[in-house]
XYZ file of C-alpha atoms in Angstrom:
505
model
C 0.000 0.000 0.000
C 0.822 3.411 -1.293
C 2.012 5.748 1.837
C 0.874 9.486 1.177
C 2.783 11.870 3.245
C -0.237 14.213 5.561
C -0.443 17.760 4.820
C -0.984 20.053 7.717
C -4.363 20.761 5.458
C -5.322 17.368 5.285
C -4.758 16.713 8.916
C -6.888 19.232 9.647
C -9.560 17.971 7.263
C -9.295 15.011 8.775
C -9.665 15.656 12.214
C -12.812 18.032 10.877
C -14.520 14.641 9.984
C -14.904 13.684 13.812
C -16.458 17.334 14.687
C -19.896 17.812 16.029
C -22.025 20.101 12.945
C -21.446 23.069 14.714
C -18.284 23.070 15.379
C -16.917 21.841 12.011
C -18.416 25.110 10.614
C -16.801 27.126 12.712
C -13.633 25.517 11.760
C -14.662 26.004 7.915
C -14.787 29.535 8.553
C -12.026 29.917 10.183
C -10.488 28.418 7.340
C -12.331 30.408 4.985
C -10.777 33.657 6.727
C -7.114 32.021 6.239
C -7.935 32.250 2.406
C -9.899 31.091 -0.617
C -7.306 29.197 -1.808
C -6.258 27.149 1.353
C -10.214 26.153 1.376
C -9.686 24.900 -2.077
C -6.797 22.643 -0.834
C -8.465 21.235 2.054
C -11.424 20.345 0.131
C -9.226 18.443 -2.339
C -7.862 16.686 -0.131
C -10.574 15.692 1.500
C -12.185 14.204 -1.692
C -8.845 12.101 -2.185
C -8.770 10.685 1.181
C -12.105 9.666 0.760
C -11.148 8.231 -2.963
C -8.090 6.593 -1.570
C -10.352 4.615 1.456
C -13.208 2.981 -0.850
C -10.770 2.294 -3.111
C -8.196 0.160 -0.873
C -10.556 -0.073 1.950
C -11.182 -4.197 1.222
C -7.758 -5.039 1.119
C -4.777 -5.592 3.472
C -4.995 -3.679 6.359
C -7.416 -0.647 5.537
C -10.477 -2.250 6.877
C -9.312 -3.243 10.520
C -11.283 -0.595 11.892
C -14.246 -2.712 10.112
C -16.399 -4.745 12.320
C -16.852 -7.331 10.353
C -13.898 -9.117 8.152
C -13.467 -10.141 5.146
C -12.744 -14.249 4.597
C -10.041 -14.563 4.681
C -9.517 -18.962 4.534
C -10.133 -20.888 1.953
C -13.418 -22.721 3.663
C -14.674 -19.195 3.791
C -14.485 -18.181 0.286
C -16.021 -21.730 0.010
C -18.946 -20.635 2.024
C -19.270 -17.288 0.529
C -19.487 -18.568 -2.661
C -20.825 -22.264 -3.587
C -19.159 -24.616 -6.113
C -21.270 -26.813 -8.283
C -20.206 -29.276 -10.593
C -16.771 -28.506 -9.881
C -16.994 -25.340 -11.720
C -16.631 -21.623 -9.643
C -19.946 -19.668 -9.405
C -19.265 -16.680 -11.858
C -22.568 -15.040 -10.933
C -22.288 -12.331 -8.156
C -24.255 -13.279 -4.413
C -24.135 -11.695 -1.596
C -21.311 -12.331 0.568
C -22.227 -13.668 4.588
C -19.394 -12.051 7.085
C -18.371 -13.987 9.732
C -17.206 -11.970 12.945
C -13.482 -12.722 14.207
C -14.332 -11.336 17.387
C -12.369 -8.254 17.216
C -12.825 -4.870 18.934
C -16.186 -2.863 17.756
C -14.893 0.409 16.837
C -16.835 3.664 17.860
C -19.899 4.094 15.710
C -19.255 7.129 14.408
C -20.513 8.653 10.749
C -16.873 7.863 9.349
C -16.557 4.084 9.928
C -20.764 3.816 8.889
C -19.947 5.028 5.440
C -16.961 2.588 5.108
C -18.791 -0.581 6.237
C -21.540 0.105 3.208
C -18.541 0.117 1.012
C -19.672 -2.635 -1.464
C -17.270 -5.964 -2.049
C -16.072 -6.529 -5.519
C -15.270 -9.878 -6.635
C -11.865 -10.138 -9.373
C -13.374 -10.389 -12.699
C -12.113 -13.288 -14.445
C -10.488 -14.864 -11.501
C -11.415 -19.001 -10.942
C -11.897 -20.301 -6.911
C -10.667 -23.281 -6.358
C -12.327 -24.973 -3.083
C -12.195 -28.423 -1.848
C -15.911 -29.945 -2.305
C -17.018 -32.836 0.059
C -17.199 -36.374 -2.462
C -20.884 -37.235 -3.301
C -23.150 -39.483 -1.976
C -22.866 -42.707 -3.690
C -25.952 -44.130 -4.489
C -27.520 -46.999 -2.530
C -26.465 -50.020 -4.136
C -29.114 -52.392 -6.118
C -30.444 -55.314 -4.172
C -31.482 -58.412 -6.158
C -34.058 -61.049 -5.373
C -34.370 -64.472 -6.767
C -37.640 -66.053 -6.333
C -38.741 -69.152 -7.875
C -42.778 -69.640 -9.237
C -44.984 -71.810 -7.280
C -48.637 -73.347 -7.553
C -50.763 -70.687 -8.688
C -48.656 -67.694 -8.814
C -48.608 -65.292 -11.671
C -46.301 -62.409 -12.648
C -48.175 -59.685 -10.895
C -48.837 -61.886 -7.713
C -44.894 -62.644 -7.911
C -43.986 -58.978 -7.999
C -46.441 -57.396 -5.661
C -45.189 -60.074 -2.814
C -41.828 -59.041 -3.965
C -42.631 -55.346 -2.633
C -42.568 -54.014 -6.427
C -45.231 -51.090 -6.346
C -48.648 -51.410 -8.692
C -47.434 -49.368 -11.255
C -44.041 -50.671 -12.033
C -45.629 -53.998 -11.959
C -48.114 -53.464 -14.671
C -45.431 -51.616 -16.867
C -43.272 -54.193 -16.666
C -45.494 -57.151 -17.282
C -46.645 -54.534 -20.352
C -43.105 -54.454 -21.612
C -42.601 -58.106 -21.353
C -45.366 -58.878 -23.399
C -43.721 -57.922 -26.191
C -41.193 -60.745 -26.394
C -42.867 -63.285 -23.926
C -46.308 -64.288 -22.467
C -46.282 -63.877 -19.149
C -48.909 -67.021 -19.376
C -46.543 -68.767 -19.891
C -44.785 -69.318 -16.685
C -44.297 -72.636 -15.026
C -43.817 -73.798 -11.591
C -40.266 -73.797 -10.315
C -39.357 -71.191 -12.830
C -36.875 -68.601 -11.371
C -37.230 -64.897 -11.636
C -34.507 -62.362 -10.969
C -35.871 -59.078 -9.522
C -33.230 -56.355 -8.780
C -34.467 -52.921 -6.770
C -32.626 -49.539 -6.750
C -34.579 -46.426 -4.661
C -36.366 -46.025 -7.960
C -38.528 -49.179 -7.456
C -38.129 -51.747 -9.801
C -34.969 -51.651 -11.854
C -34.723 -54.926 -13.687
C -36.372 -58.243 -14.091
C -34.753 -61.346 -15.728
C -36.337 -64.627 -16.505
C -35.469 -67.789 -18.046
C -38.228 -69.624 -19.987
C -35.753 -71.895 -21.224
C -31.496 -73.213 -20.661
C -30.661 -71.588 -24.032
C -33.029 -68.449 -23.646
C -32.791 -65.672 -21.439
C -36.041 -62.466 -21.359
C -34.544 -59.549 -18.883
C -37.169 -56.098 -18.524
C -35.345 -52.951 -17.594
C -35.868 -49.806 -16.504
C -35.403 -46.944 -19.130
C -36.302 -43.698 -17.513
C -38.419 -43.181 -14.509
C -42.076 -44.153 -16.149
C -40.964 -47.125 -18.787
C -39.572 -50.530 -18.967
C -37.848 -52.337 -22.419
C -38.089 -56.163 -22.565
C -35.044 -57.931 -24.948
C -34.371 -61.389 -25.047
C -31.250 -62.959 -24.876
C -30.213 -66.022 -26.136
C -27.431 -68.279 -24.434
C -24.089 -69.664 -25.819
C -23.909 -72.883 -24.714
C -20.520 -75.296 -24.969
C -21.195 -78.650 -25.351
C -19.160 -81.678 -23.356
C -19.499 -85.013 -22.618
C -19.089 -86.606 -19.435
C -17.836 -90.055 -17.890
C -18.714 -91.656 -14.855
C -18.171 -95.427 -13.795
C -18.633 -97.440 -10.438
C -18.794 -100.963 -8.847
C -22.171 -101.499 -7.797
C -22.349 -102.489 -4.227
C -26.075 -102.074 -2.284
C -28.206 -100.682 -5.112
C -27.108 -99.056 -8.936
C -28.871 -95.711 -7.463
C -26.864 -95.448 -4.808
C -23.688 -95.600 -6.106
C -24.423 -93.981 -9.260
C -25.464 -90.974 -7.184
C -22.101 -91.708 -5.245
C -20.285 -90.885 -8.609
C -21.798 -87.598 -9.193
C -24.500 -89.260 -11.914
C -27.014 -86.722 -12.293
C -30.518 -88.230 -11.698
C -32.233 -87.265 -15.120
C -28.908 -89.257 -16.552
C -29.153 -92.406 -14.231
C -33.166 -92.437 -15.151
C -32.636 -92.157 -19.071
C -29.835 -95.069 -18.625
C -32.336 -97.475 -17.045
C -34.983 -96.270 -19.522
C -32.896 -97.053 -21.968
C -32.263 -100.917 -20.100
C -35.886 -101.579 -19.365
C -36.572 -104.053 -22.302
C -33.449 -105.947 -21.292
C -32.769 -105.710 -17.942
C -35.087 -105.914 -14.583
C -33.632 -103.434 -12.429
C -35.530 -105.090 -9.250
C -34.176 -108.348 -10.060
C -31.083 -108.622 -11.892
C -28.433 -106.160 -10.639
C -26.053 -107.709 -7.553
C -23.363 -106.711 -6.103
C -20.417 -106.103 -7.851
C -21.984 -105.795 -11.424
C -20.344 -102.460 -12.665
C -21.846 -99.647 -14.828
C -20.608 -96.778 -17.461
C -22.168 -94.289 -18.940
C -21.305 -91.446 -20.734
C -23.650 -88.379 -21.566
C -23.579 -84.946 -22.528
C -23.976 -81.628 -20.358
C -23.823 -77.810 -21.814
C -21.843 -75.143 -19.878
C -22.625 -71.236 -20.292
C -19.852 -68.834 -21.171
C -18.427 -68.807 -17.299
C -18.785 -73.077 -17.132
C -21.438 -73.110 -15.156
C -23.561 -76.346 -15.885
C -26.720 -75.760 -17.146
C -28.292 -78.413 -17.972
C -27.376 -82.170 -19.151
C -28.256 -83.836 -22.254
C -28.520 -87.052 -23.679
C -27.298 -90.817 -22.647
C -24.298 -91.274 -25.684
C -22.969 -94.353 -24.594
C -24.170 -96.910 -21.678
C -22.719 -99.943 -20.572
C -23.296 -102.457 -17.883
C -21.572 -105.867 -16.673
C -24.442 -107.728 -14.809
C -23.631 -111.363 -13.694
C -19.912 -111.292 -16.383
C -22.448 -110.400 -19.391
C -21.632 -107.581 -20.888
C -24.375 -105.134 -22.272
C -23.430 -102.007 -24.074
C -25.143 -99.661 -25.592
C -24.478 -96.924 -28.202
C -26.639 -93.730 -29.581
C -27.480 -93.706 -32.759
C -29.632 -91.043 -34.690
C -31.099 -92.676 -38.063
C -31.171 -89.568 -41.241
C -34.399 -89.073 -40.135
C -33.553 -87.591 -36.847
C -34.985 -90.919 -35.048
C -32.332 -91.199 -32.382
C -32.072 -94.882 -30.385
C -30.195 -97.138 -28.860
C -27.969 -100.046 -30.342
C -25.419 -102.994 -28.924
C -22.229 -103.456 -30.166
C -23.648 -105.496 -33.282
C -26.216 -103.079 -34.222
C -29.206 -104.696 -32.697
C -31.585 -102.222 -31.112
C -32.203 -102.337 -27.762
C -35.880 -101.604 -27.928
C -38.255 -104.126 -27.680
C -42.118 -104.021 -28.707
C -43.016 -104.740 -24.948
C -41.807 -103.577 -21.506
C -41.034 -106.385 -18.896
C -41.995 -104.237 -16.397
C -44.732 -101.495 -17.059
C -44.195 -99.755 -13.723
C -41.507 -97.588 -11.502
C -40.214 -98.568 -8.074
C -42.671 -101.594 -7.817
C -41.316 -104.246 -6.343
C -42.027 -108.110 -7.190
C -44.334 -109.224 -4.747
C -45.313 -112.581 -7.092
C -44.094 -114.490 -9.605
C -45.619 -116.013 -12.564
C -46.494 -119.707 -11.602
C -48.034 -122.573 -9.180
C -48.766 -120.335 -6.193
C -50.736 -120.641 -2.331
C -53.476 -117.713 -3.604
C -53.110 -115.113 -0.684
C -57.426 -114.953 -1.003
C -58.524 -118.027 -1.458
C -56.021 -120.045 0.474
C -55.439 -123.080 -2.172
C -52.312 -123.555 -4.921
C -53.540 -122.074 -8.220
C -51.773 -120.651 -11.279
C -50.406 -117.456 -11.366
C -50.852 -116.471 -14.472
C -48.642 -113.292 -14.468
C -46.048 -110.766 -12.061
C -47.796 -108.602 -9.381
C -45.724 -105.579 -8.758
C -46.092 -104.265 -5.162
C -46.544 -100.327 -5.308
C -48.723 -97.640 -3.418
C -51.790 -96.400 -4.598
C -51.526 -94.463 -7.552
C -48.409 -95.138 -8.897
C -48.376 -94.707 -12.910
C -49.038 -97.518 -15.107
C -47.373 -97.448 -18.352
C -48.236 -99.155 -21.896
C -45.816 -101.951 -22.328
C -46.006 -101.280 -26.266
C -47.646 -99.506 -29.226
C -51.603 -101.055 -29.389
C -55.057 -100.496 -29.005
C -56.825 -100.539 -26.112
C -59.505 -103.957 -26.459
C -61.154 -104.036 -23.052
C -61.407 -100.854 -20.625
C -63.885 -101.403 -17.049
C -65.000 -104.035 -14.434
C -63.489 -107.953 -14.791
C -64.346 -110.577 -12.069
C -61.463 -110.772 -9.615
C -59.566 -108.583 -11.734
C -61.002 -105.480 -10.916
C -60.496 -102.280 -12.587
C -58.710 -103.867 -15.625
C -57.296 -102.810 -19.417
C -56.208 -105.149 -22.035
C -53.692 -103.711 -25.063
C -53.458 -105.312 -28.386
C -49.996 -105.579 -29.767
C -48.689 -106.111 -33.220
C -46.927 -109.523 -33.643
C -50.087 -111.833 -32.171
C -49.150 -109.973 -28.616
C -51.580 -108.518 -26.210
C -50.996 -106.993 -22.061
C -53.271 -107.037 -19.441
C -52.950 -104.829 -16.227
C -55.437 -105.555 -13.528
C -56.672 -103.855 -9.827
C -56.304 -100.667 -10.731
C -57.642 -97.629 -9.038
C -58.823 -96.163 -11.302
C -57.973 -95.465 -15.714
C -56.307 -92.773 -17.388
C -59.724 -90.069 -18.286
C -58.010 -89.966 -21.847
C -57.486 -93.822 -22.560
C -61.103 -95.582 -23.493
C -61.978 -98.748 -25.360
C -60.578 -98.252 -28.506
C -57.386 -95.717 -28.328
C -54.579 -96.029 -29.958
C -51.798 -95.989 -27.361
C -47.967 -95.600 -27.236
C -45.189 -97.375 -24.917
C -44.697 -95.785 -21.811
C -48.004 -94.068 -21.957
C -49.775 -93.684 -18.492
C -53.143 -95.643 -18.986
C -54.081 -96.340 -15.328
C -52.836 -96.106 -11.721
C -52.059 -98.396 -8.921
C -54.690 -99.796 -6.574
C -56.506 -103.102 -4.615
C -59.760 -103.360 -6.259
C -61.254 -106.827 -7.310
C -59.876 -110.239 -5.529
C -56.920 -108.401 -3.833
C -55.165 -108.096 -0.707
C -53.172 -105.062 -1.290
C -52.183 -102.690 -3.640
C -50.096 -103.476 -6.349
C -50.212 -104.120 -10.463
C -51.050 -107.541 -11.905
C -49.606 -107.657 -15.180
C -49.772 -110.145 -18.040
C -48.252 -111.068 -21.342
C -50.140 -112.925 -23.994
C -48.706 -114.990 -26.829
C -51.117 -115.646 -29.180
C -54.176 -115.829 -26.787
C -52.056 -117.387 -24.437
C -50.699 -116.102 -20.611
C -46.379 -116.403 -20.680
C -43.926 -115.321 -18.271
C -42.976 -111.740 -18.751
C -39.887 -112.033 -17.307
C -38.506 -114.654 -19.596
C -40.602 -114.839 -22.625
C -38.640 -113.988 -25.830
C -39.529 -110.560 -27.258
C -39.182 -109.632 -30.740
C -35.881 -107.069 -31.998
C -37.095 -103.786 -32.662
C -35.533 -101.869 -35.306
C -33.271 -103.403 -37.995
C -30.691 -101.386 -39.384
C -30.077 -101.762 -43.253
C -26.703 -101.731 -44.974
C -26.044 -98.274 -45.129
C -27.421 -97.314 -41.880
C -25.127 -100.499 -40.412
C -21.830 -98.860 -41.736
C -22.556 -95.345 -40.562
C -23.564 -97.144 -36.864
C -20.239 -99.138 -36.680
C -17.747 -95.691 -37.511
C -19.941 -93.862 -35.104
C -19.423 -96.841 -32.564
C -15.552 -96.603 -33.059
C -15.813 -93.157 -32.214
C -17.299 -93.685 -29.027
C -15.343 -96.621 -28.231
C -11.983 -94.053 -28.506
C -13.873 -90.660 -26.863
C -14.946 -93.137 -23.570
C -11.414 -94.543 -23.679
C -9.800 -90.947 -23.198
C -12.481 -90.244 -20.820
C -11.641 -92.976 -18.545
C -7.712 -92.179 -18.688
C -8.569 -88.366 -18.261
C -10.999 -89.803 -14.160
C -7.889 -92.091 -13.618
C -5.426 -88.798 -14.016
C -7.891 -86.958 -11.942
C -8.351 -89.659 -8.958
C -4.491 -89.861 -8.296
């Protein structure tokens, strides 16, 4: 700051300032009689010292007579002036003083007039202030819930907390690409929830196809669909059997769906009740599909079976025919489907055998003219083979009973039945392994269970041991292409089973 040497004029004009009225015009006047011209001088002067204090009065030291201070920190040019988006306010506000606590000067006319003086912010010069971090925003929380009995989308969501109007947009959206109709029990649904409400829903109506719903501002939903990238592989498991083929199959990791299609694929040769002991041993090798991250998602067919049951040997190969028929063949190209099932039922076990028997009813040795097949009440009852149903209702001892016609001079019977399949009457044309009654005790019967019967040419046989016809034949062409698929099997199952060795040391 400038320092400008004090006339004995300007003194005196200065001193004037803190004069009552009167007096200062007395002192006027007496200047006025020391000459025109010295009243000239102290008025100058008395302009420039005011000049001189609104100019420098907001800097450095010039305003410590005010009562109130300028900011002078950084966090109180932050409060004076608020920063938003990082960026210095350019537009002028009023500026809130903060008192330092010093010394009130005398209120006097002088230090009034200073005070008022107004604050001018440096044009063109950028304030840099430290601004707290924002609020991050409340993270997402996802929900998986999985469809039950008599739930539907809206039900789902509403339960889920979702509020009535995101609910119906979304289901709206969705529509698009996917009826909501069509959602089945044990079907999973991914909600995820931001302070917004509902900010995504994902669904998967199938292993290969994925329909997600998201939020696109705060009043609409898109629905896209998504379709999965799934990597094929084939998998090999192997065991001795020791209690029961379940049990140690599920031992060695055999997925259930896998171990069911193997003994499906069995039935017409093998009585799973009966025939396996301990220490028969089983292969099998089938297919599963990974997503991009190897994540099983589901598994897929039986490719190759094989089972040693008493030292005979019994393997079994996949083969699709040109006209996508896919089955089963042994290692000489025989199918192993048969027209009829030996055993028409799940989890039954053999209560009877076909033969001379002590009848449990009427208490005297009589022929046993078939298998029963202990099971609880309404257990499925399948078709043994392709026919027509000849006799559907009421027979004797028999009870609720159907009779199948087979090609080939063969017919089935299936007796004490609870009660028939609504959809199978005299007369339908049925298909193996199609449900056509259910377990039960009526007729001549001491408990529940399936009486089942083969006929040979109008005549009752054993359908454990009778000889059933081969099912499909492969021709010459059809024979070749089996055998190079079998040899490629053969060597994919062999590096499979070095690969489990390598991975058991």
């Amino acid at each position: 700051m400038v320092n400008v040497p004090e006339t004995v004029s300007a003194k005196k004009a200065r001193v004037s300032l803190h004069l009552p009225r009167k007096t200062r015009s007395e002192t006027f006047s007496y200047i006025g009689r020391e000459g025109h011209g010295t009243l000239k001088i102290a008025l100058s002067v008395l302009v420039l010292g005011l000049s001189i204090g609104v100019i420098f009065g907001p800097s450095g030291d010039t305003h410590a007579g005010l009562s109130t201070p300028l900011p002078t920190t950084m966090a109180a040019v932050a409060d004076a002036a608020p920063i938003r988006d990082g960026r210095a306010q350019r537009k002028s506000t009023p500026v809130a003083l903060k008192s330092n606590g010093a010394r009130k000067p005398t209120d006097t006319p002088a230090s009034n007039h200073v005070q008022t003086a107004p604050v001018l912010e440096p044009a063109g010069e950028l304030i840099v202030a430290s601004v707290p971090p924002q609020a991050k925003p409340e993270p997402k929380k996802k929900r998986d819930l999985k469809v039950r009995s008599g739930d539907t989308l809206m039900s789902i969501m509403l339960s889920a907390g979702i509020r009535r109007d995101d609910a119906h947009d979304a289901v709206s959206a969705l529509r698009t690409v996917y009826d909501p109709r069509d959602l089945r029990v044990g079907q999973r649904i991914s909600l995820t929830l931001s302070d917004n409400g509902l900010h995504e829903m994902v669904l998967d109506p199938s292993v290969i196809r994925q329909i997600a719903v998201r939020r696109d501002d705060a009043t609409s939903f898109r629905a896209f669909e998504v379709k999965r990238t799934l990597t094929r592989r084939v998998k090999f498991a192997e065991g001795v059997i020791t209690s029961s083929l379940y049990k140690t199959a599920v031992a060695r990791k055999v997925p259930l769906s896998v171990l069911a299609e193997m003994m499906r694929i069995y039935s017409w040769d093998v009585d799973f009740q009966r025939e396996i002991q301990s220490g028969d041993r089983f292969e099998v090798a089938y297919e599963k599909f990974v997503d991009d991250e190897g994540v099983d998602v589901r598994h897929g067919e039986v490719i190759y079976a094989r089972m040693i049951l008493s030292g005979a040997d019994k393997p079994l190969y996949q083969f699709k025919s040109r006209t996508g028929v896919v089955d089963y063949f042994d290692n000489k190209g025989r199918s192993a489907k048969r027209p009829l099932l030996r055993t028409p039922i799940d989890g039954a076990r053999l209560s009877s055998r076909f033969g001379k028997r002590r009848h449990p009813v009427l208490g005297y040795t009589k022929m046993h003219r078939g298998v029963d097949f202990a099971a609880a009440t309404g257990t499925p009852i399948y078709a043994a083979g392709d026919g027509v149903v000849s006799y559907r209702g009421r027979k004797g001892g028999y009870g609720n009973y159907i009779r199948i016609r087979h090609a080939g001079g063969f017919n089935t019977a299936y007796a004490h039945m609870s009660r028939f399949n609504s959809k199978v009457a005299l007369g339908t044309r049925v298909r193996q392994g199609q449900v056509i009654g259910y377990v039960g005790s009526t007729g001549r019967s001491t408990g529940p269970h399936l009486h089942y019967e083969i006929l040979a040419s109008g005549r009752q046989v054993n359908p454990l041991t009778v000889k059933m016809p081969s099912g499909i034949k492969l021709g010459k062409q059809a024979f070749a292409r089996f055998m190079a698929k079998r040899a490629n099997i053969d060597a994919l199952v062999a590096n499979l089973q070095k690969e489990t060795l390598i991975s058991q040391r």
